[in-house]
Short mmCIF file of C-alpha atoms in Angstrom, two decimals:
data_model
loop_
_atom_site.label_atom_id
_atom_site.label_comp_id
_atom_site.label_asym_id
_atom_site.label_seq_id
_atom_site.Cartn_x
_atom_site.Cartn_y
_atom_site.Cartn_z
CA UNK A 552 0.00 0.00 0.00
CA UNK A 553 1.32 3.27 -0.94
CA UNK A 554 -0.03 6.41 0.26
CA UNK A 555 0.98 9.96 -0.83
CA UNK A 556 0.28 12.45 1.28
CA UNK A 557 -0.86 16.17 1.10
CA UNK A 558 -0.27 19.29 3.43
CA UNK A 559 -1.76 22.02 0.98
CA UNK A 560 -0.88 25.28 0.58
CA UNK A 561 -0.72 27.87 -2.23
CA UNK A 562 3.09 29.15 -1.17
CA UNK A 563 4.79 25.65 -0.14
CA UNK A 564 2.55 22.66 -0.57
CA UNK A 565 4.01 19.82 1.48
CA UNK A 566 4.38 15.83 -0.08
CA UNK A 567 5.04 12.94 1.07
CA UNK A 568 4.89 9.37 -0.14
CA UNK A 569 5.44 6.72 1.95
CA UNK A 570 4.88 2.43 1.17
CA UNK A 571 3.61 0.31 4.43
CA UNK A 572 6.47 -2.42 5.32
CA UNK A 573 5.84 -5.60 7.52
CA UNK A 574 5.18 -5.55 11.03
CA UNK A 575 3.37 -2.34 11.08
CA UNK A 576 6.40 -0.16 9.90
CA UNK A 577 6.46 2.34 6.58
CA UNK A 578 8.97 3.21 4.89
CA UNK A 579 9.81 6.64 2.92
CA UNK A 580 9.17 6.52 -0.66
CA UNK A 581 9.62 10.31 -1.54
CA UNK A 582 9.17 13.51 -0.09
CA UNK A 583 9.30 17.03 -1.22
CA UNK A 584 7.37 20.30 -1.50
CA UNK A 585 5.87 22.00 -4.17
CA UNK A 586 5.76 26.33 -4.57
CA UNK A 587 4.62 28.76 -6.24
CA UNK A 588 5.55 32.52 -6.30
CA UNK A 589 3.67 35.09 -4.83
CA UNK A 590 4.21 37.33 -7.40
CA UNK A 591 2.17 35.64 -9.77
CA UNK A 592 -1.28 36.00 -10.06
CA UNK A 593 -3.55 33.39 -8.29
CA UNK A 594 -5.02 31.79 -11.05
CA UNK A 595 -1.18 31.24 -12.68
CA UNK A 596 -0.48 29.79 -9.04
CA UNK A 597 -2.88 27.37 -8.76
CA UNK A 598 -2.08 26.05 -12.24
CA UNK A 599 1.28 25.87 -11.03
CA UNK A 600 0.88 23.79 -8.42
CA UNK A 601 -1.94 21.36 -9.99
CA UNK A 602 0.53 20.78 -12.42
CA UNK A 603 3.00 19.47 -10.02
CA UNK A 604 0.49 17.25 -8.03
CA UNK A 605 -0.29 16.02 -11.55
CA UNK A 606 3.60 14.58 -12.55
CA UNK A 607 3.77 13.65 -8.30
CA UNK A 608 1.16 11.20 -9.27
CA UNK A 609 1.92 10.06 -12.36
CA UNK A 610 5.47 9.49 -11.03
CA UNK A 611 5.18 7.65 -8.03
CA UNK A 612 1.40 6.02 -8.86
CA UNK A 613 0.16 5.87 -4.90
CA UNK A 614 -3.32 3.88 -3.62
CA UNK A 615 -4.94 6.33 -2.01
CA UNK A 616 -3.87 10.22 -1.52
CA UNK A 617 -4.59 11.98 2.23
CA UNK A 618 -5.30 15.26 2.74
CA UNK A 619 -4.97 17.72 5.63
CA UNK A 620 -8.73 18.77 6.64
CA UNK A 621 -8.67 22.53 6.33
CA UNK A 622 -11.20 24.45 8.22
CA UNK A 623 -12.51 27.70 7.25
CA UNK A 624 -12.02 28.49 11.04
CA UNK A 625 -8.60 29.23 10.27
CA UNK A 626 -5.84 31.58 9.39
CA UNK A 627 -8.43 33.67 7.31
CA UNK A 628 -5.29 35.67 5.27
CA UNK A 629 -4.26 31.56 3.84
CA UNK A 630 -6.79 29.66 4.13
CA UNK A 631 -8.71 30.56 0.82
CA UNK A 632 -5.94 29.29 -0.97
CA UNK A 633 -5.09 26.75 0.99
CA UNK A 634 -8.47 25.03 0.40
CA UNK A 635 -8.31 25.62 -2.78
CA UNK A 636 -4.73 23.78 -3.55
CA UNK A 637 -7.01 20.70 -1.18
CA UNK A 638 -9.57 20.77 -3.82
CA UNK A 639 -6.77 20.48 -6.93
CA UNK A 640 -5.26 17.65 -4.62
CA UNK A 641 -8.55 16.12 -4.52
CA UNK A 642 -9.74 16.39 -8.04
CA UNK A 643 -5.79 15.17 -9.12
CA UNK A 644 -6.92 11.82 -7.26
CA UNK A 645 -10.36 11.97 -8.36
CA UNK A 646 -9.50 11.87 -12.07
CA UNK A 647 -7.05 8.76 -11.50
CA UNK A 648 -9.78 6.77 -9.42
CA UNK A 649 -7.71 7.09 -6.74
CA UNK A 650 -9.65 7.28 -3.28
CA UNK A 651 -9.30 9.86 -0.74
CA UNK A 652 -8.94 10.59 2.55
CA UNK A 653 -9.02 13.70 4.51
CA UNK A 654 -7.76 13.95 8.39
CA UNK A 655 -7.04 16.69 10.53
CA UNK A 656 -4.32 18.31 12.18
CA UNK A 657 -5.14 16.64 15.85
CA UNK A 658 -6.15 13.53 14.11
CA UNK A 659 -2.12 13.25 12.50
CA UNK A 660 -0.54 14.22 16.04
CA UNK A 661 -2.74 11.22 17.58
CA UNK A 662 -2.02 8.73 15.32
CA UNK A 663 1.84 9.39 14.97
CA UNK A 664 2.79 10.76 18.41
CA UNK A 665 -0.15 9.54 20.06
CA UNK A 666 -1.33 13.11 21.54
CA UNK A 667 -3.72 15.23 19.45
CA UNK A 668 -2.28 18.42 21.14
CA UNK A 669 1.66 17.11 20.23
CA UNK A 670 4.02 19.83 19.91
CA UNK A 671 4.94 20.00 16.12
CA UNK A 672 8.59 19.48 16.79
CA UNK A 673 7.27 16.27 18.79
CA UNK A 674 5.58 14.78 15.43
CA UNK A 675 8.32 15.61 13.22
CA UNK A 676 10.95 13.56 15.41
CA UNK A 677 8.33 10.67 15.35
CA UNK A 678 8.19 10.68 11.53
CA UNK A 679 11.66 10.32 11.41
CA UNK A 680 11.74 7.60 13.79
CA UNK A 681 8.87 5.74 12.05
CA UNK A 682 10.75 6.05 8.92
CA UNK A 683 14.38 5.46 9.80
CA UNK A 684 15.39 8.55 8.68
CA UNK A 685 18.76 9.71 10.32
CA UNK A 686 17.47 13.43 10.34
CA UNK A 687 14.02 15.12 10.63
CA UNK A 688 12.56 15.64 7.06
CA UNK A 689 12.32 19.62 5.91
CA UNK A 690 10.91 22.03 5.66
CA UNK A 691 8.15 21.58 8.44
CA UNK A 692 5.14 21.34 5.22
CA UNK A 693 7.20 18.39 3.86
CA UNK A 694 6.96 16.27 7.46
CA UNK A 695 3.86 16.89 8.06
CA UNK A 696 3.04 15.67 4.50
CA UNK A 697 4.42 12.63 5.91
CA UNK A 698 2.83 12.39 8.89
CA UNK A 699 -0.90 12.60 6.78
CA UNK A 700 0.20 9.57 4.76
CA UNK A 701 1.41 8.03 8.08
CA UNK A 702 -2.16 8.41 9.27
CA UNK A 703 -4.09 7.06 6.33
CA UNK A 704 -1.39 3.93 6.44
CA UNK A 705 -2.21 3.07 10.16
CA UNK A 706 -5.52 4.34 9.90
CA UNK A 707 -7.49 1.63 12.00
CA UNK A 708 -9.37 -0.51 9.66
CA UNK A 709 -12.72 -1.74 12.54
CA UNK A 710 -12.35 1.65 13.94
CA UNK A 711 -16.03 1.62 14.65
CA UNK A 712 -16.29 -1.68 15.69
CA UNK A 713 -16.45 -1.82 19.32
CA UNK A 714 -14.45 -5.52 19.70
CA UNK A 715 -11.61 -4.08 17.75
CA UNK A 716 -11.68 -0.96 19.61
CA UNK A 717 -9.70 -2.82 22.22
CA UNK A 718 -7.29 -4.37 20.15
CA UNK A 719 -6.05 -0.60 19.25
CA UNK A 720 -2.75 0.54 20.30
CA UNK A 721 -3.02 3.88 22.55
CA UNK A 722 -1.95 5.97 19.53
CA UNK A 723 -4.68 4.30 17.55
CA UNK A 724 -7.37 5.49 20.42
CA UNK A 725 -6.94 8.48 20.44
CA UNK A 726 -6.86 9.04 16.70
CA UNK A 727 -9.97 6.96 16.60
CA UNK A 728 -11.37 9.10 19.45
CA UNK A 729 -10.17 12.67 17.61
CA UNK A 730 -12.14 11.79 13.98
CA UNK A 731 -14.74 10.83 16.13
CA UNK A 732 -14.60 14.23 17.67
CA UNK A 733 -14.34 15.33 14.03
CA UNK A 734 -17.27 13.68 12.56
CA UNK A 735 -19.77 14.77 15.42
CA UNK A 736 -18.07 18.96 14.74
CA UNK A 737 -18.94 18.18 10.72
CA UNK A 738 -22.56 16.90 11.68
CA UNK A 739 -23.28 19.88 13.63
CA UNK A 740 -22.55 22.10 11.41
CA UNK B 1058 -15.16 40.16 -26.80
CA UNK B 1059 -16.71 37.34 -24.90
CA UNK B 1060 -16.76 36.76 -20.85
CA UNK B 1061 -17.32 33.62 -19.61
CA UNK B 1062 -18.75 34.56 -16.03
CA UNK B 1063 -18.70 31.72 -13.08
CA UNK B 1064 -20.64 32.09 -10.02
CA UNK B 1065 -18.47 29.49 -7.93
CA UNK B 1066 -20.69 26.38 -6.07
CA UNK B 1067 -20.16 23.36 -5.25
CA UNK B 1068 -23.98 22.26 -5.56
CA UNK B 1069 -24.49 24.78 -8.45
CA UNK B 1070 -21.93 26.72 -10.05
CA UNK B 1071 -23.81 29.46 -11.92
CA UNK B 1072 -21.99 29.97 -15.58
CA UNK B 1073 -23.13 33.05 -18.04
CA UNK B 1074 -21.16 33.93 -21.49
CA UNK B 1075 -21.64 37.38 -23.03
CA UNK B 1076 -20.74 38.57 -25.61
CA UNK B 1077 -19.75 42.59 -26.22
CA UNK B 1078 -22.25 44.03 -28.69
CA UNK B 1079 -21.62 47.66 -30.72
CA UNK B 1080 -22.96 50.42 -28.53
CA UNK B 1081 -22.23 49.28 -24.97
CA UNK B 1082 -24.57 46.56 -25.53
CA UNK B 1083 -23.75 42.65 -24.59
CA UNK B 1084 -25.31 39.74 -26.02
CA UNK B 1085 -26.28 36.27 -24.50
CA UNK B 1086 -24.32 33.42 -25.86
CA UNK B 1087 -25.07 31.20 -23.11
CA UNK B 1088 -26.00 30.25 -19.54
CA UNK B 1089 -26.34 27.61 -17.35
CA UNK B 1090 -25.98 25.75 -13.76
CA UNK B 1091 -23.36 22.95 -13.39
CA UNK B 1092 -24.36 20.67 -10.83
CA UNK B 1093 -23.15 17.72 -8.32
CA UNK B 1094 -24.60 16.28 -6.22
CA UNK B 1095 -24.33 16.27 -2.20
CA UNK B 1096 -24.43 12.24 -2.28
CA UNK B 1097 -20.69 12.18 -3.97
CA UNK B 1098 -17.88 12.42 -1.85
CA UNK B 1099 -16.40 15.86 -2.19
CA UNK B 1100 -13.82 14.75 -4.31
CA UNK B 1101 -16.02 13.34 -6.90
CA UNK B 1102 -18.29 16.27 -6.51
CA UNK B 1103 -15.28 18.53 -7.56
CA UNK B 1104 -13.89 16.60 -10.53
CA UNK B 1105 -17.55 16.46 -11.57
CA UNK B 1106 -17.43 20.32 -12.04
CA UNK B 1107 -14.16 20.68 -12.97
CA UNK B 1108 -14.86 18.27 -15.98
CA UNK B 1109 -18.03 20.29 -16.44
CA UNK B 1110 -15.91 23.72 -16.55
CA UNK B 1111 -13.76 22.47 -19.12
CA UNK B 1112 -16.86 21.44 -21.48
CA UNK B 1113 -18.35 24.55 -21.29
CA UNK B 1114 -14.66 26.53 -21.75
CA UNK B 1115 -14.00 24.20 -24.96
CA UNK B 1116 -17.28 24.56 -26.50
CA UNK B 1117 -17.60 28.21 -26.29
CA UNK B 1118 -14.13 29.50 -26.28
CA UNK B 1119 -14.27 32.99 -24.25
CA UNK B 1120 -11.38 35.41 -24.25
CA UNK B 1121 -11.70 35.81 -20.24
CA UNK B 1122 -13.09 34.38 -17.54
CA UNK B 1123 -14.62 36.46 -14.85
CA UNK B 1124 -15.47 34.82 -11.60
CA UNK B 1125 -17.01 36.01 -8.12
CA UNK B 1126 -14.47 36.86 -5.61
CA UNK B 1127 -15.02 34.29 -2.09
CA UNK B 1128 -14.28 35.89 0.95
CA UNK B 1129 -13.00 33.39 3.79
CA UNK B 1130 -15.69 35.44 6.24
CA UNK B 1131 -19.26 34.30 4.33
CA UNK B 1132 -21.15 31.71 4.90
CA UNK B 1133 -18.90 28.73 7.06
CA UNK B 1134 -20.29 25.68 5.45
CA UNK B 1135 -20.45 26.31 2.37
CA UNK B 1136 -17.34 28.49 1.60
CA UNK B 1137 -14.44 25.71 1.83
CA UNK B 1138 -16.62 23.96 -1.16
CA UNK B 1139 -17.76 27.35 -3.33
CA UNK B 1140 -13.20 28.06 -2.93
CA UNK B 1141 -12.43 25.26 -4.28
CA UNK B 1142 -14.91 25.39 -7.69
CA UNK B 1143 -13.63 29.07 -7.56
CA UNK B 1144 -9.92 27.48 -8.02
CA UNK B 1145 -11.03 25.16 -10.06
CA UNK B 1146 -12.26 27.47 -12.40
CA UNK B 1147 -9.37 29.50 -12.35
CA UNK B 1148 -7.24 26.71 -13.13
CA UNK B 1149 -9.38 25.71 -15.93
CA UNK B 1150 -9.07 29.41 -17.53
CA UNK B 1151 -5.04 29.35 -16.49
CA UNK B 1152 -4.53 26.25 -18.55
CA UNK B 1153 -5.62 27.70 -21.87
CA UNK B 1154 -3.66 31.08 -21.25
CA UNK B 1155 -7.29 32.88 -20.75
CA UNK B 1156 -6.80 35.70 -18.19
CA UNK B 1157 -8.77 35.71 -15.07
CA UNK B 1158 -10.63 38.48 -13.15
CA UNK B 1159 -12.36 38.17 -9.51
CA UNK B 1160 -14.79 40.37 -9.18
CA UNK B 1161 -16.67 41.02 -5.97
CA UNK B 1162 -20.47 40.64 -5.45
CA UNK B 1163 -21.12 44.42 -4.67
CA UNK B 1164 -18.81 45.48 -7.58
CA UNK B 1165 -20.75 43.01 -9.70
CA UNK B 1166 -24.19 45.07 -8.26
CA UNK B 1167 -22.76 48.37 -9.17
CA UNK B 1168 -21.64 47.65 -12.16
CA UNK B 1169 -25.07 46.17 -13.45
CA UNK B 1170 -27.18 48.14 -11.65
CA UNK B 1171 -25.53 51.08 -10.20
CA UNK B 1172 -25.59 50.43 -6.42
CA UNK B 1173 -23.26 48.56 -4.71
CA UNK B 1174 -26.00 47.60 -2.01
CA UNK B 1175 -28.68 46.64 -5.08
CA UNK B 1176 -31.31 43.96 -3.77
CA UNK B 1177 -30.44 40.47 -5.85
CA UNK B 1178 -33.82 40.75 -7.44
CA UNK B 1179 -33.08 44.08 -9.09
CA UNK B 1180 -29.78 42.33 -10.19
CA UNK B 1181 -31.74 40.27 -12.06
CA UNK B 1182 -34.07 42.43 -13.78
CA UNK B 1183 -31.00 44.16 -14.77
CA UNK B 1184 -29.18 41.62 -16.35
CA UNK B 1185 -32.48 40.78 -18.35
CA UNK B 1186 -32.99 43.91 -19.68
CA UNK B 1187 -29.22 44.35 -20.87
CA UNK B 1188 -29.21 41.14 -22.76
CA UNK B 1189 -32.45 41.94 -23.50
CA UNK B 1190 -34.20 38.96 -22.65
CA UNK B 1191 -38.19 38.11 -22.17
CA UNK B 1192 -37.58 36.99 -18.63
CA UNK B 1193 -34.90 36.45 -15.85
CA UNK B 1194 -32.68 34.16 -16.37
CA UNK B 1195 -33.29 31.29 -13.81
CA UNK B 1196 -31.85 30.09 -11.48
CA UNK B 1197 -30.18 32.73 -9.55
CA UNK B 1198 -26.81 31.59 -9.57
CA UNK B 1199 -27.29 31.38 -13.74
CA UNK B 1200 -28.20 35.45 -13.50
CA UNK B 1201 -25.56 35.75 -11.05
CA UNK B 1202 -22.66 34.27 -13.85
CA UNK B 1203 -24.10 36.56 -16.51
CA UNK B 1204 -23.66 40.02 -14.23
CA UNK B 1205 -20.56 39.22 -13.37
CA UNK B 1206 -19.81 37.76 -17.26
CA UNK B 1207 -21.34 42.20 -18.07
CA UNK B 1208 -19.14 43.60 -14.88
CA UNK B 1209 -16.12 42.42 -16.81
CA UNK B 1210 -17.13 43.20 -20.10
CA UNK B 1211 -17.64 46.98 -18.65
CA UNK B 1212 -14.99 47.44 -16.69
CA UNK B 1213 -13.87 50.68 -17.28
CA UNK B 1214 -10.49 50.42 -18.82
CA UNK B 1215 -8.97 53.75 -17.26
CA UNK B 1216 -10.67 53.08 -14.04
CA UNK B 1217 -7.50 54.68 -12.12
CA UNK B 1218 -6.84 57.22 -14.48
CA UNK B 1219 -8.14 60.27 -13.02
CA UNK B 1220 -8.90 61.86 -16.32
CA UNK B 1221 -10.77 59.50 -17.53
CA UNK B 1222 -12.58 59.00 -14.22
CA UNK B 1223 -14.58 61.69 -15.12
CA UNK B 1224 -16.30 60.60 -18.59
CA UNK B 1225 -17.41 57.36 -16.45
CA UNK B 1226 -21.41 56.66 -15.95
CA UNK B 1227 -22.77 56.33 -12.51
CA UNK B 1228 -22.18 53.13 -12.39
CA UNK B 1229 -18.69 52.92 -13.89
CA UNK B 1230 -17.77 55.00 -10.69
CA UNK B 1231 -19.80 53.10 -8.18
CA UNK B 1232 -17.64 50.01 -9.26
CA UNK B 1233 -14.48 51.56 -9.30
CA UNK B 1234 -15.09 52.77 -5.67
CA UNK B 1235 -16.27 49.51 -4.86
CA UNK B 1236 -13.34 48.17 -6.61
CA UNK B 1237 -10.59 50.44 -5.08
CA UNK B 1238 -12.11 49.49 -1.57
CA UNK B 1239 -11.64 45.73 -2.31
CA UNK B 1240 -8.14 46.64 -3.17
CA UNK B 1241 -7.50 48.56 -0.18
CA UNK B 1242 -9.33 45.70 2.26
CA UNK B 1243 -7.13 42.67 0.96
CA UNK B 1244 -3.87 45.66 1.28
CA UNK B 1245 -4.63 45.50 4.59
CA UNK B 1246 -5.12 41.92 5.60
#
């Protein structure tokens, strides 16, 4: 299973590909980060960057591509943009058949550090460790990329199921517990 | 000259193309409401209407595209989706080398009807009696794409040349205040 990840953005969009390996490990495929300039327009942007997505896919062919959640809650100056780079990540997967997933920020920091209020320092040493990599991947957009596909990988698969539930490592609570949290916020809405 | 004008959605995405006509006059070429529906996963909702965009962008070949300006502040749960078909769009234009203007919705209502603070209804009557149709165009978000396929098409060229300021119509100078206030508000952010 091979899962590229997303952590969108219009001036550095964060990816990060990463294959599962035996024994509940994963192991880092590629990893990188795509820009654009702000002194182009936004249209000329955008294109940019879907353009990019579009030869990250066709060159390292994932399963399934995950996607930070990006609420309109936030930074209001970025986050126009920033949802729209999601939807070019999502329609780039959409037009291979590729499924999707989307998790959020406190959903990542469960499932790799086991905390859904982890430090981001604290989740970028744990994607190194979980990878073998001798040093912490950079810039920050391009670990955290990594630490969505992380996610998706160990997402648990009988979440819901109540007999699983207690099968599930700690980590794998409180992820389970945080798009829980998630799902009941969207409802509401 | 002809304006392909795209009221962004992601249930429907109003489009209207216009076509300049001698005399300050603009003719309908044509209008209509791309749709998806809220069953799809937002993914396939998206690449539904970005497929859609590029249909109606090949079979009608505008020299612009002129789309409503999304502000992160309206309406929560629905502006992450009505982004994204807005970058869509703009990618769509941005890939055939067609320029792109945002325009927002009270320059759109100065510029058709010469109030920035028009009531959508009067919109509408507008846009009907400059195309000079029998009746409104329906449904909203269809009207919607047309007046902001006519703001573009009558966007005063010198709008910041004070000279020319002067030879503009009421409504010319309602949108370039409008305009120049948009300007100002994203300066500041």
């Amino acid at each position: 299973m091979r899962v590229l990840g997303v952590d969108p953005g219009l001036t550095r969009c964060g990816i990060g590909i990463v294959d599962s390996a035996p024994g509940r490990r994963a192991s880092l495929v590629a990893v990188g980060v795509l820009r654009s300039s702000p002194e182009l327009t936004v249209d000329m942007r955008l294109l940019t960057i879907s353009q990019e997505l579009d030869q990250w896919l066709d060159a390292h062919v994932p399963d399934v591509v995950a996607i930070e959640r990006v609420f309109a809650q936030n930074n209001v100056s970025t986050v126009m943009g920033t949802a729209q780079v999601a939807g070019l990540a999502m329609v780039a997967a959409a037009k291979r058949g590729l499924p999707v997933a989307m998790h959020t920020p406190s959903e990542v920091k469960a499932a790799v550090t086991g905390s859904g209020g982890a430090e981001k320092a604290q989740v970028q040493k744990m994607v190194a460790n979980i990878l073998g990599l001798g040093e912490l991947p950079k810039p920050a957009d391009a670990a955290d990329a990594l630490a969505i596909a992380i996610t998706q990988l160990w997402r648990p698969a009988g979440m819901l199921d109540k007999a699983e539930r207690y099968q599930m490592t700690p980590a794998q609570r409180q992820w389970a517990a945080a798009e829980q949290a998630a799902r009941k916020a969207r409802g509401v809405r």
